[in-house]
CSV table of C-alpha atoms and ligand atoms in Angstrom, one decimal:
chain,number,residue,atom,x,y,z
A,1,MET,CA,26.1,21.7,8.0
A,2,PRO,CA,26.0,20.5,4.2
A,3,THR,CA,28.6,21.6,1.9
A,4,ARG,CA,27.8,23.4,-1.4
A,5,GLU,CA,28.8,19.9,-2.8
A,6,GLU,CA,26.2,17.9,-1.0
A,7,PHE,CA,23.4,20.6,-2.2
A,8,ALA,CA,24.6,20.4,-5.6
A,9,ARG,CA,24.4,16.4,-5.7
A,10,GLN,CA,21.0,16.8,-4.3
A,11,LEU,CA,19.8,18.7,-7.2
A,12,ARG,CA,21.7,16.4,-9.9
A,13,GLU,CA,19.9,13.0,-8.3
A,14,ALA,CA,16.4,15.4,-8.7
A,15,GLN,CA,17.9,15.8,-12.1
A,16,LEU,CA,17.8,19.3,-11.6
A,17,ARG,CA,20.9,21.4,-13.5
A,18,VAL,CA,23.0,22.8,-10.8
A,19,THR,CA,22.8,26.6,-10.8
A,20,ARG,CA,24.1,29.4,-8.5
A,21,PRO,CA,20.5,30.6,-7.6
A,22,ARG,CA,19.7,26.9,-6.8
A,23,LEU,CA,22.5,26.6,-4.8
A,24,ALA,CA,22.3,29.5,-2.6
A,25,VAL,CA,18.3,29.1,-2.2
A,26,MET,CA,18.9,25.8,-0.7
A,27,ALA,CA,21.8,27.1,1.4
A,28,ALA,CA,19.7,30.1,2.5
A,29,VAL,CA,16.5,27.6,3.5
A,30,HIS,CA,18.7,24.9,5.2
A,31,ASP,CA,20.4,28.5,7.4
A,32,HIS,CA,17.1,29.4,8.1
A,33,PRO,CA,14.4,26.6,8.7
A,34,HIS,CA,10.6,27.7,8.5
A,35,ALA,CA,12.1,31.0,6.6
A,36,ASP,CA,9.4,33.1,4.7
A,37,THR,CA,10.0,34.3,1.1
A,38,ASP,CA,11.2,37.5,1.9
A,39,THR,CA,13.5,36.0,4.6
A,40,ILE,CA,14.7,33.5,2.1
A,41,ILE,CA,15.4,36.5,-0.7
A,42,ARG,CA,17.3,38.8,1.5
A,43,ALA,CA,19.6,35.6,2.8
A,44,VAL,CA,19.9,35.0,-1.0
A,45,ARG,CA,21.2,38.4,-2.1
A,46,LYS,CA,23.6,38.4,0.8
A,47,SER,CA,25.5,35.9,-1.1
A,48,LEU,CA,24.5,36.0,-4.7
A,49,GLY,CA,24.3,39.8,-4.8
A,50,GLU,CA,21.2,41.4,-6.3
A,51,VAL,CA,18.2,38.8,-7.7
A,52,SER,CA,14.9,39.3,-8.5
A,53,HIS,CA,12.3,38.4,-6.4
A,54,GLN,CA,10.9,36.4,-9.4
A,55,ALA,CA,13.9,34.5,-9.7
A,56,VAL,CA,13.9,33.0,-5.9
A,57,TYR,CA,10.0,32.7,-6.1
A,58,ASP,CA,10.8,30.2,-9.4
A,59,VAL,CA,13.7,28.4,-7.7
A,60,LEU,CA,11.6,28.0,-4.2
A,61,HIS,CA,8.8,26.2,-6.8
A,62,ALA,CA,11.3,23.9,-8.6
A,63,LEU,CA,13.2,22.7,-5.5
A,64,THR,CA,9.4,21.9,-3.7
A,65,ASP,CA,8.1,20.1,-6.8
A,66,ALA,CA,11.4,18.7,-6.8
A,67,GLY,CA,11.0,17.0,-3.4
A,68,LEU,CA,14.4,19.0,-2.1
A,69,LEU,CA,12.3,21.6,0.3
A,70,ARG,CA,8.9,21.6,2.1
A,71,ARG,CA,6.3,24.1,1.7
A,72,ILE,CA,4.1,24.7,5.1
A,73,GLN,CA,1.8,27.1,5.5
A,74,PRO,CA,0.0,27.2,9.1
A,75,LEU,CA,-3.4,29.3,9.2
A,76,GLY,CA,-2.7,32.8,9.1
A,77,SER,CA,1.0,32.6,7.8
A,78,VAL,CA,2.7,33.2,4.9
A,79,ALA,CA,4.5,30.0,2.6
A,80,ARG,CA,7.4,28.8,4.9
A,81,TYR,CA,10.2,26.4,3.4
A,82,GLU,CA,12.4,23.8,5.0
A,83,THR,CA,15.3,21.4,3.9
A,84,ARG,CA,14.1,18.7,6.1
A,85,VAL,CA,11.8,16.5,3.8
A,86,GLY,CA,11.3,13.2,3.6
A,87,ASP,CA,10.3,12.3,7.2
A,88,ASN,CA,6.8,12.6,8.7
A,89,HIS,CA,7.6,15.5,11.3
A,90,HIS,CA,5.1,18.2,12.3
A,91,HIS,CA,5.4,21.5,13.3
A,92,VAL,CA,4.0,23.6,16.5
A,93,VAL,CA,3.1,26.9,16.1
A,94,CYS,CA,2.8,30.1,18.4
A,95,ARG,CA,0.1,31.6,18.5
A,96,SER,CA,1.0,34.8,19.3
A,97,CYS,CA,4.0,35.5,17.6
A,98,GLY,CA,3.7,32.7,14.7
A,99,ALA,CA,7.1,31.1,15.8
A,100,ILE,CA,7.7,27.4,14.6
A,101,ALA,CA,9.3,24.5,15.8
A,102,ASP,CA,10.0,20.8,14.5
A,103,VAL,CA,8.5,18.3,16.4
A,104,ASP,CA,9.0,14.5,15.7
A,105,CYS,CA,6.4,12.5,14.9
A,106,ALA,CA,5.5,10.2,17.8
A,107,VAL,CA,4.1,7.5,15.6
A,108,GLY,CA,6.7,7.3,12.5
A,109,PRO,CA,5.8,7.0,8.8
A,110,ALA,CA,2.4,8.9,7.5
A,111,PRO,CA,-0.3,8.7,7.8
A,112,CYS,CA,0.3,8.6,11.7
A,113,LEU,CA,-3.7,9.3,12.4
A,114,THR,CA,-5.8,6.5,11.3
A,115,ALA,CA,-9.1,8.1,10.3
A,116,ALA,CA,-12.1,6.4,12.1
A,117,ASP,CA,-13.9,6.6,8.7
A,118,ASP,CA,-11.8,6.4,5.5
A,119,HIS,CA,-14.9,6.9,3.3
A,120,GLY,CA,-13.0,4.5,0.8
A,121,TYR,CA,-10.3,7.1,0.0
A,122,VAL,CA,-6.6,5.6,0.4
A,123,ILE,CA,-5.2,8.1,2.8
A,124,ASP,CA,-1.7,8.9,2.8
A,125,GLU,CA,-1.0,11.7,5.0
A,126,ALA,CA,-2.5,13.1,8.2
A,127,GLU,CA,-1.5,16.7,8.5
A,128,VAL,CA,-0.8,17.8,12.4
A,129,ILE,CA,-0.1,21.1,13.3
A,130,TYR,CA,0.3,21.5,17.2
A,131,TRP,CA,-0.8,25.2,18.3
A,132,GLY,CA,0.2,26.8,21.6
A,133,TYR,CA,2.4,29.5,23.3
A,134,CYS,CA,5.9,29.5,22.7
A,135,PRO,CA,8.1,30.1,25.8
A,136,ARG,CA,8.9,33.9,25.0
A,137,CYS,CA,5.5,34.5,24.8
A,138,ARG,CA,4.6,32.9,28.0
A,139,GLU,CA,7.4,34.7,29.7
A,140,ALA,CA,6.3,37.8,28.0
A,141,SER,CA,2.9,37.5,29.2
A,142,SER,CA,3.6,36.5,32.8
B,1,LIG,ZN1,5.8,33.4,20.5
B,2,LIG,ZN1,9.7,21.3,10.0
């Protein structure tokens, strides 16, 4: 579990001022991987007290732009955030309940799929999402 100092160091390395809301958002996202904005706001309020929806929203954007957070948005889902950045991991999403889990890339660095025809583009990423049914939903339906 990274400490406040670790989050502060990451902010400074990204040339961002270290503020309590930024630290609280980093910690909240770390504690709730793939959480949506509402979940993050609830967690931030628990540690900071009253803080506006817009303030958390702005921090999420700034941290994502700085590369400290990764934003994913599977089809049919709202935006979700995670602190696991800088690797090329993928996600498996449950079609029934929307649960999300990390899947290490079987190949390694992006782009991990070679396009049959790149049409002259310089391709740097293949976005892979695995879809299926999570253990809980499989259990419930059997
Ligand atoms: Zn499920
Ligand atoms: Zn992830």
